[in-house]
Structure formats: C-alpha cells, structure tokens
Coordinates of C-alpha atoms in Angstrom, one line a residue:
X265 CA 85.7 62.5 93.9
X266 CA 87.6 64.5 91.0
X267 CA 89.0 67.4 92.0
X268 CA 87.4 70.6 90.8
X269 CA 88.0 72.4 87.7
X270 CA 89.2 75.7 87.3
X271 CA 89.4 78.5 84.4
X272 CA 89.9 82.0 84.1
X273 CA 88.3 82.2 81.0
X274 CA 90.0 80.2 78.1
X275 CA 93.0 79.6 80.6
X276 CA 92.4 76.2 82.3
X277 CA 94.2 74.3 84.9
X278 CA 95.1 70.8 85.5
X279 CA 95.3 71.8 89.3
X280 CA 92.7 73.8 91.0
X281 CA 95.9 75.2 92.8
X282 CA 97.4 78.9 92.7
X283 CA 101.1 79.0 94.2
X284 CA 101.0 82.3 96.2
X285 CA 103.1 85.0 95.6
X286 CA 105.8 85.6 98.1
X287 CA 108.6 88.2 98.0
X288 CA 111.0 89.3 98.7
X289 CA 112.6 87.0 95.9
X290 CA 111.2 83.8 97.5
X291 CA 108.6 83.3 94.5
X292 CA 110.7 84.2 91.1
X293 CA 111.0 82.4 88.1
X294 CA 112.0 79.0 89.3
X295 CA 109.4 78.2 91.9
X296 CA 106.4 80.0 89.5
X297 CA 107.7 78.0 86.4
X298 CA 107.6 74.7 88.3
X299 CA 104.5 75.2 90.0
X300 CA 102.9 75.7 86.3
X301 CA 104.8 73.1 84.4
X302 CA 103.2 70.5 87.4
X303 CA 99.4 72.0 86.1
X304 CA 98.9 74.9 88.9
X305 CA 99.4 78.5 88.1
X306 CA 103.1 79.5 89.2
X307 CA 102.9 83.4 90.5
X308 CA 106.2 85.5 90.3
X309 CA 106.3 88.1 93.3
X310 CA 107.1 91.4 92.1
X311 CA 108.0 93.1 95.1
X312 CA 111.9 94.3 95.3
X313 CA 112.3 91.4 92.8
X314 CA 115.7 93.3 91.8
X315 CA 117.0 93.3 95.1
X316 CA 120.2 91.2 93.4
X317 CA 120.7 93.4 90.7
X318 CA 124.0 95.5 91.0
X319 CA 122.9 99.2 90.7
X320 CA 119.4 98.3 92.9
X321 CA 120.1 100.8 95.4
X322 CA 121.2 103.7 93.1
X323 CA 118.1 102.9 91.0
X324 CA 116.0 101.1 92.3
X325 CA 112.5 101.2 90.0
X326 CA 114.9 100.7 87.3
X327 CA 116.7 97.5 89.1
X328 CA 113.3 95.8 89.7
X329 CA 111.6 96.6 86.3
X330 CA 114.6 94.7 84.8
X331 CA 114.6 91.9 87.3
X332 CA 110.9 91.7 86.0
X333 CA 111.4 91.4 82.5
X334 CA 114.0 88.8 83.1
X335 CA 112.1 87.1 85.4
X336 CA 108.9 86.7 83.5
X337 CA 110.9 85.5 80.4
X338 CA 112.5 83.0 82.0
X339 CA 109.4 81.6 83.9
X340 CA 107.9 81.4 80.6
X341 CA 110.7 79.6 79.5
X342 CA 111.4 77.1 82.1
X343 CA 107.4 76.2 82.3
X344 CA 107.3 75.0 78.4
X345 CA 105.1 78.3 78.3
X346 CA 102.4 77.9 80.5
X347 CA 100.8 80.8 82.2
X348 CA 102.6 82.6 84.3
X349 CA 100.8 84.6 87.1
X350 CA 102.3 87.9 89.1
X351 CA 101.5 89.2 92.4
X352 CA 102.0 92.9 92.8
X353 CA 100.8 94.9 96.0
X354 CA 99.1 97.6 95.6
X355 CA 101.3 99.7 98.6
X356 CA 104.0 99.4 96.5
X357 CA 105.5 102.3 95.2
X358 CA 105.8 103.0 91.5
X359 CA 102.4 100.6 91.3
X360 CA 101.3 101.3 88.1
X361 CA 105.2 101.1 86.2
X362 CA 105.0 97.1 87.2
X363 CA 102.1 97.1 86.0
X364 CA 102.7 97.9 82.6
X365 CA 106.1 95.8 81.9
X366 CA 104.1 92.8 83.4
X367 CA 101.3 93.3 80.6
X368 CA 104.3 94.4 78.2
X369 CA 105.9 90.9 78.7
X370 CA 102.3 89.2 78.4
X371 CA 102.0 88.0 81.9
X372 CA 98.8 86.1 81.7
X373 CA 97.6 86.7 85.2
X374 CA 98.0 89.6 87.8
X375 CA 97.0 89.1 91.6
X376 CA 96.9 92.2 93.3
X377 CA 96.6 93.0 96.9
X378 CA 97.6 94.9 100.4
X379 CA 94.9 97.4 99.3
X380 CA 92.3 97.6 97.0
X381 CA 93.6 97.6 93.1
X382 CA 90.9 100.1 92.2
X383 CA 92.3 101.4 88.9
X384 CA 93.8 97.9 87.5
X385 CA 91.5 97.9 84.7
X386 CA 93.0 101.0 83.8
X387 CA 96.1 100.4 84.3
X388 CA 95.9 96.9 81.8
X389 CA 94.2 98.7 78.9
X390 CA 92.7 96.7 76.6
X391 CA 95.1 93.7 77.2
X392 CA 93.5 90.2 77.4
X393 CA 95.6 90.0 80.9
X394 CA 93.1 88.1 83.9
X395 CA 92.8 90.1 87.1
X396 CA 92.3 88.8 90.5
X397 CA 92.1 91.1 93.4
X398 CA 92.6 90.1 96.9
X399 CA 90.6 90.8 99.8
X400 CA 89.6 89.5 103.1
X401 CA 86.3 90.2 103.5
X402 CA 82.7 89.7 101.3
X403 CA 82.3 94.0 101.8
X404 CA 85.9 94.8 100.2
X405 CA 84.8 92.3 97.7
X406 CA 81.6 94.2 96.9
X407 CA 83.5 97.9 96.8
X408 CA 86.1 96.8 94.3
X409 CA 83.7 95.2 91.9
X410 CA 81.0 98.0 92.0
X411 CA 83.7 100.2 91.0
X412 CA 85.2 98.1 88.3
X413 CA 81.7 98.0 86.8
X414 CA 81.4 101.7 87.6
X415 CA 84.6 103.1 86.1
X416 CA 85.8 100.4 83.5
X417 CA 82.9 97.4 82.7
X418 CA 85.0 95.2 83.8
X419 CA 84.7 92.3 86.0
X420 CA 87.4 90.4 88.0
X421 CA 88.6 87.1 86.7
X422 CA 88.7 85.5 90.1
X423 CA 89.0 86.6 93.4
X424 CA 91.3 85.4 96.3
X425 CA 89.6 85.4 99.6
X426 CA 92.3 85.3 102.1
X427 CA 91.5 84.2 105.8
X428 CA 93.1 85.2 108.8
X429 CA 95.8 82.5 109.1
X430 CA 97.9 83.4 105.8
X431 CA 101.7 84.5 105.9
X432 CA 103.3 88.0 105.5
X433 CA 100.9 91.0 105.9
X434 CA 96.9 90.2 106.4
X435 CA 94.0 92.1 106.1
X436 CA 92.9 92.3 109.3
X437 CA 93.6 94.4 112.5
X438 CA 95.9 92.7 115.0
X439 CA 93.6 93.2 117.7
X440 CA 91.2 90.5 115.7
X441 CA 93.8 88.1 115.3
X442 CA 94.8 87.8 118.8
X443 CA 91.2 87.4 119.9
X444 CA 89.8 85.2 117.2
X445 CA 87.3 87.5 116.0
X446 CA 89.0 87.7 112.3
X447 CA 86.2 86.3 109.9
X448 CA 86.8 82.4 108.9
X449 CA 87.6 81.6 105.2
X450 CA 84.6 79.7 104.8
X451 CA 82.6 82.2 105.8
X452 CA 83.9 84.9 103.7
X453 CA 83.8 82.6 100.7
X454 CA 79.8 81.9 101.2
X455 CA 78.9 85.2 101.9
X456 CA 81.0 86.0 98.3
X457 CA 79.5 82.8 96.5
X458 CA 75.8 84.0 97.9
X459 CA 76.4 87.4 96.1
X460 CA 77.7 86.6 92.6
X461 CA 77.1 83.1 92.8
X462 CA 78.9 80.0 90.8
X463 CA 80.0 82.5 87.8
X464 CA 82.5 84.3 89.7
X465 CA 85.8 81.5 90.6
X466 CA 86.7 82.2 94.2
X467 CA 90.2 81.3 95.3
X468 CA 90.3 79.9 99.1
X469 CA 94.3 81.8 100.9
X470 CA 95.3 81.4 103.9
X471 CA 96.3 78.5 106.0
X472 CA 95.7 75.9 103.0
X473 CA 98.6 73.8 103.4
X474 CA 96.8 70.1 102.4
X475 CA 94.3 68.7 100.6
X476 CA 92.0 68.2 104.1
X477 CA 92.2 72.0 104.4
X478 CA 91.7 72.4 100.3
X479 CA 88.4 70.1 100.5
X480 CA 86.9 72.2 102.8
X481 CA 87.3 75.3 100.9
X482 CA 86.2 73.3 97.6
X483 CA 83.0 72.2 100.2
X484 CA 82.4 76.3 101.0
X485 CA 81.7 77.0 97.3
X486 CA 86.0 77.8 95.9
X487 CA 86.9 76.8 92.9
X488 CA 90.4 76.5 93.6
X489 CA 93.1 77.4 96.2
X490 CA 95.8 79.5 97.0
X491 CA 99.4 77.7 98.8
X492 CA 102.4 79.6 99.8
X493 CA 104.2 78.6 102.8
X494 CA 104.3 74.6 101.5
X495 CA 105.7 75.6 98.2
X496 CA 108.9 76.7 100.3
X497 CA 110.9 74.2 101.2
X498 CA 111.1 72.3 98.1
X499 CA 113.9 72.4 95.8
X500 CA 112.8 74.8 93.3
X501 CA 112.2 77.6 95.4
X502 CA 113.7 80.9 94.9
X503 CA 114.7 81.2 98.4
X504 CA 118.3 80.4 100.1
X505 CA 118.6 77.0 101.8
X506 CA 118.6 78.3 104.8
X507 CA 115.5 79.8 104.4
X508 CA 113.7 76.5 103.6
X509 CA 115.9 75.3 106.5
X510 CA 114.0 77.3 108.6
X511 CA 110.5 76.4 107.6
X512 CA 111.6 73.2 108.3
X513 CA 112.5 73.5 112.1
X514 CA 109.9 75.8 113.0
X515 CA 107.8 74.9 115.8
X516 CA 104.7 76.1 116.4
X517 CA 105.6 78.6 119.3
X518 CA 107.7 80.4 116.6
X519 CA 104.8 81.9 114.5
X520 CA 104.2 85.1 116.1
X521 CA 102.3 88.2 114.4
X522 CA 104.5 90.9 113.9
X523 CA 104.1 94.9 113.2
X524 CA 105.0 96.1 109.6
X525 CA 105.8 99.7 108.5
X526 CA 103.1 99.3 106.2
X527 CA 100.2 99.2 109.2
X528 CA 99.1 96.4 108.8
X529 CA 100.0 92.8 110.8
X530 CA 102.1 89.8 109.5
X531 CA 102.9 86.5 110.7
X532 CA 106.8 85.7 110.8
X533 CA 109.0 83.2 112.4
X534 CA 110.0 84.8 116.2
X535 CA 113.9 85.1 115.7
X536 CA 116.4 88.0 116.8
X537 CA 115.1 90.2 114.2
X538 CA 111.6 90.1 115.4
X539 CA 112.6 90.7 118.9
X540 CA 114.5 93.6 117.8
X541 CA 111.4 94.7 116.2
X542 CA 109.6 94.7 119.3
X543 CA 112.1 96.1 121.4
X544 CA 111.8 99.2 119.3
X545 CA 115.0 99.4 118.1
X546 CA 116.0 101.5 115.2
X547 CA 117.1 99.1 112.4
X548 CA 118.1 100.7 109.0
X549 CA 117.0 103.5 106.6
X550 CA 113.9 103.8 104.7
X551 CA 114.3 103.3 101.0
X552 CA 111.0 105.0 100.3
X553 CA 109.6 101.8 98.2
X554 CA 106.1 102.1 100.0
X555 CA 103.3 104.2 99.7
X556 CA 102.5 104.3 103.3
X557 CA 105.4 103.8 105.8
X558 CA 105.6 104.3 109.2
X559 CA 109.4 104.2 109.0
X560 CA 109.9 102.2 112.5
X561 CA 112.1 99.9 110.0
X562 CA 113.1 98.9 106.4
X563 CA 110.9 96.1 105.2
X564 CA 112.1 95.0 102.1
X565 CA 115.6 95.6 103.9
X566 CA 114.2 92.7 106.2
X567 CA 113.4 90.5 103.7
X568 CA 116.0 90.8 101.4
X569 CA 118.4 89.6 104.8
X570 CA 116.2 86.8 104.8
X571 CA 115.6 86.0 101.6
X572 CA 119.7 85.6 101.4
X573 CA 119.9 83.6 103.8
X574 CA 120.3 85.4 107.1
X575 CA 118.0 83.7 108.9
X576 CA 118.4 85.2 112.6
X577 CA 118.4 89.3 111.3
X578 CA 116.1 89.1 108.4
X579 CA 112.1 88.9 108.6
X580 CA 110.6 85.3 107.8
X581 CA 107.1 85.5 107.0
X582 CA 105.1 82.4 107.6
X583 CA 101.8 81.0 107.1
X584 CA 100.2 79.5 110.3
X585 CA 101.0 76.1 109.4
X586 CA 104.4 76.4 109.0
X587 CA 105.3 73.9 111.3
X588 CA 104.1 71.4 109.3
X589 CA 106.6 71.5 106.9
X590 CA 108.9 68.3 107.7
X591 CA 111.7 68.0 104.8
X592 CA 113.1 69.5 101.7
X593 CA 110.5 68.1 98.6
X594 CA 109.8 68.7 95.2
X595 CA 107.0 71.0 93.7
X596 CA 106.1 68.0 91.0
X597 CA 105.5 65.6 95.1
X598 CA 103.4 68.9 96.4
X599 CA 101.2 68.7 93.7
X600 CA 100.8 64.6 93.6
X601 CA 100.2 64.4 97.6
X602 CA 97.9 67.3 97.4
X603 CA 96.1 65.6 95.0
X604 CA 95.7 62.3 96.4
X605 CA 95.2 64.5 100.0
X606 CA 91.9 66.2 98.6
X607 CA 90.9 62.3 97.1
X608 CA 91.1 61.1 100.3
X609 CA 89.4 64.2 102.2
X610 CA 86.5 63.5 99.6
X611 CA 85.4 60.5 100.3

C-alpha cells in the first residue's frame, strides 16, 4: 500500500511526514532544510532561536527576530526552496512580533501551539501563509475553529493532534499522564475526523517514531504525521553532539515527566538538572520571555545548556520513545526506512 498523500492546499508533499519543531535551537535551518529537501515538511522552532547571537541577553526580541530572518533564509536556501514550516508557541512572549517576520520572510507554514493561537488569522493578514494549530483534544479543536470562522472566515490548513506520549511540554495535566487517563491519539483523531470529516488533513504527534506507529495513525483517519525525537540524532540536526549522544544512550527508565515554569508537564531525560528541579532548588533568573511563568526556574536557560551541549545541567526534552534511538543517521535514511516501515505495516 502507497503511502498517503498529503497537501495543504497547492503545497504537496512527497512524504506524508511533518518534522516537529523543537527548540531551543535543536530544529533550525539545517535539520528543517533537510527534512524538506528529502520530501517532508522541515519546521524551524522559533523559540529563543537567537540564543547564539552576541547581544541576546541585552536584547533579546531583537536577538531572536534576527536569528529568524537568517534562519528562514538559509533553510530556504539549503532545501533548493521547498517549503519551510515554523513552530511558534503561543506562551511565548512577543507572540505576535515572530509572527509577522515569519510571514515577512514568506514562511510557507506556521504550526502554533502551548495554547490556543486564537488571533493567528489576524496576525497573518491576508498572506497566503497555511496555518496549523495544535491541540490535544477533539473540544480544543472545536473552540479554535468556531472562532476562526467567527472572527476571521478562516479555516485551519491542518491540524496536529498531539497524544499524550510527545516530547517537551504536553497538553495534558500530569495527574492524567501518570494514570493513563490522557486521551489516545487515535481517539482524538476520530472524534476530529467524525466532526469535519476527510476535508480537514489531520496530522497524528506524539510518540510516532516508525512507520508501525505512522500506519496506525494513517488507519485512524491522519493524513500525515508529525516526528521529532527521531529526527535527532542524525547528522543534520541543529543540536550539539552530545545532545544526539544522549538520545542515543537513553534507556527507558530515563524518560521522566518533569514540571515547567510554564504550568504545564514535559517529558525530559532524568539527569542532574532534573533532579535539581525536583529538589526545588533555585536555578537562575527569569528572563521574562514567557507569558505565564511560575518563575521556579529559567526554561529557555535550561535548554539553551542543553542545546550546547551540557548534557547533565541543561533540560533534554524527549518523546516517549526515545530509547529507541540506536546510532547517529541521516535525515535522507529516516525518511527511506520510514517509508519502507509504513510498506511493511501495510500489508
């Protein structure tokens, strides 16, 4: 069986595959641009993407709205121009600024999550940008859309359902993760499908790391799906080796769910930074780049550790199949073995 296809519109993919956006600095230019060349859509994360730029803690909106640019122009570059996607999170600070330099440097798709990107239409104008909101549940799925049609006429591209077993921060309380009761992808995805039916593509996030996991979602009604955590150990990624590295030598035991300033859960590797966390210690300043903080600790000072390759006092987040990840690749063998994964899944 061929895999399915999947457009947004005039935008069509060779891969029914969407590379999922992961920052701090792990998904830039060079992991997006591969992911697209190879026929998936590439996504740039835009949060703290200036973290390496020299005045990015004296200014920092400034910093990452430069990083942005640059990033975006290169990705567009390295990929022989295909689309580029972004992911920008709605509890982000300055929000609506990234917003408009994405859609000034004609970013062709924006993924937009952790919260519900009620005013993106607005924010986009008239630009022929696609829009894909995420959410983790079939009722978040019909509040957004009623008020897109509402406020603005305007109906989502795509939407990514993402389950409870994704990486970084999910949608669901922590109390429901522990005890199972979080809603399964499948389910969320039917419940969407039965509501708008086969015209509306539904992307399947969230503990997709094969082609067996990808058929099923295909089975449940998606149109295409959305990987992260295999996407980072492979050369091409953004992230420092040691990074990868760690991927790599996860175990199973070391995917824990963590607390994040920005109330929500996330799943991260267990190292000394996490414990720290959960010891309560105070850890650094807060850099005020959230809109809702608790200020127990500096995320994006976490990541950006990580991110650069300090493994044991920087926050890794994961996806729950981390563990599976057994040796440095390439995005171009990702994309073949997923293919010939789902093939096999599909007979």
């Amino acid at each position: 069986m061929k895999l399915p296809t999947f457009c947004l519109g005039e935008l069509c993919f060779k891969m029914p595959v969407i590379q999922g956006g992961m920052g701090v600095g792990i998904s830039c230019s060079k992991l997006a641009s591969a992911v697209s060349a190879a026929g998936g859509l590439g996504v740039i994360s835009s949060a703290e993407i200036g973290y390496a730029e020299p005045d990015f803690r004296e200014a920092p909106l400034e910093a990452n709205l430069r990083a942005l640019r640059k990033e975006i122009q290169r990705a567009k570059a390295l990929s022989g121009n295909a689309p580029i996607g972004i992911n920008i999170m709605v509890a982000m600070r300055h929000y609506a600024e990234v917003v408009r330099v994405a859609v000034e440097e004609k970013i062709d798709v924006i993924i937009s999550g952790a919260g519900l990107p009620l005013n993106l239409p607005k924010l986009v104008g008239d630009s022929d940008v696609k829009l894909i909101p995420i959410v983790s549940s079939a009722r978040a799925a019909k509040v957004l859309m009623a008020a897109w049609d509402r406020n603005y006429k305007r109906r989502a591209d795509a939407i990514v359902v993402e389950g409870p077993r994704a990486g970084g921060h999910l949608g669901f309380s922590k109390e429901d993760l522990s005890t199972g009761h979080a809603q399964r992808l499948e389910e969320i995805v039917s419940e969407i499908k039965a509501q708008w039916g086969e015209s509306m593509p539904i992307i399947a996030a969230g503990g997709v790391f094969d082609g067996a996991d990808a058929a099923k979602q295909f089975a449940a009604g998606a149109s295409a799906v959305q990987m992260a955590t295999r996407f980072v150990p492979t050369f091409e990624c953004d992230a420092h080796p040691d990074y990868k590295q760690a991927y790599i030598d996860a175990t199973p035991e070391d995917i824990v769910l963590v607390h994040s300033p920005v109330g929500l859960p996330g799943r991260a590797l267990n190292n000394a930074f996490v414990k720290k966390i959960g010891a309560g210690e105070p850890l650094s300043d807060c850099h005020q780049c959230l809109m809702k903080c608790d200020h127990s600790y500096c995320i994006s000072d976490a990541l950006i550790e990580a991110v650069k390759g300090n493994v044991n006092e920087g926050l890794i987040f994961v996806g729950e199949n981390a563990h599976k990840c057994k040796g440095m690749t390439s995005v171009k063998a990702v994309m073949r073995e997923f293919e010939e994964e789902v093939a096999k899944a599909m007979l």
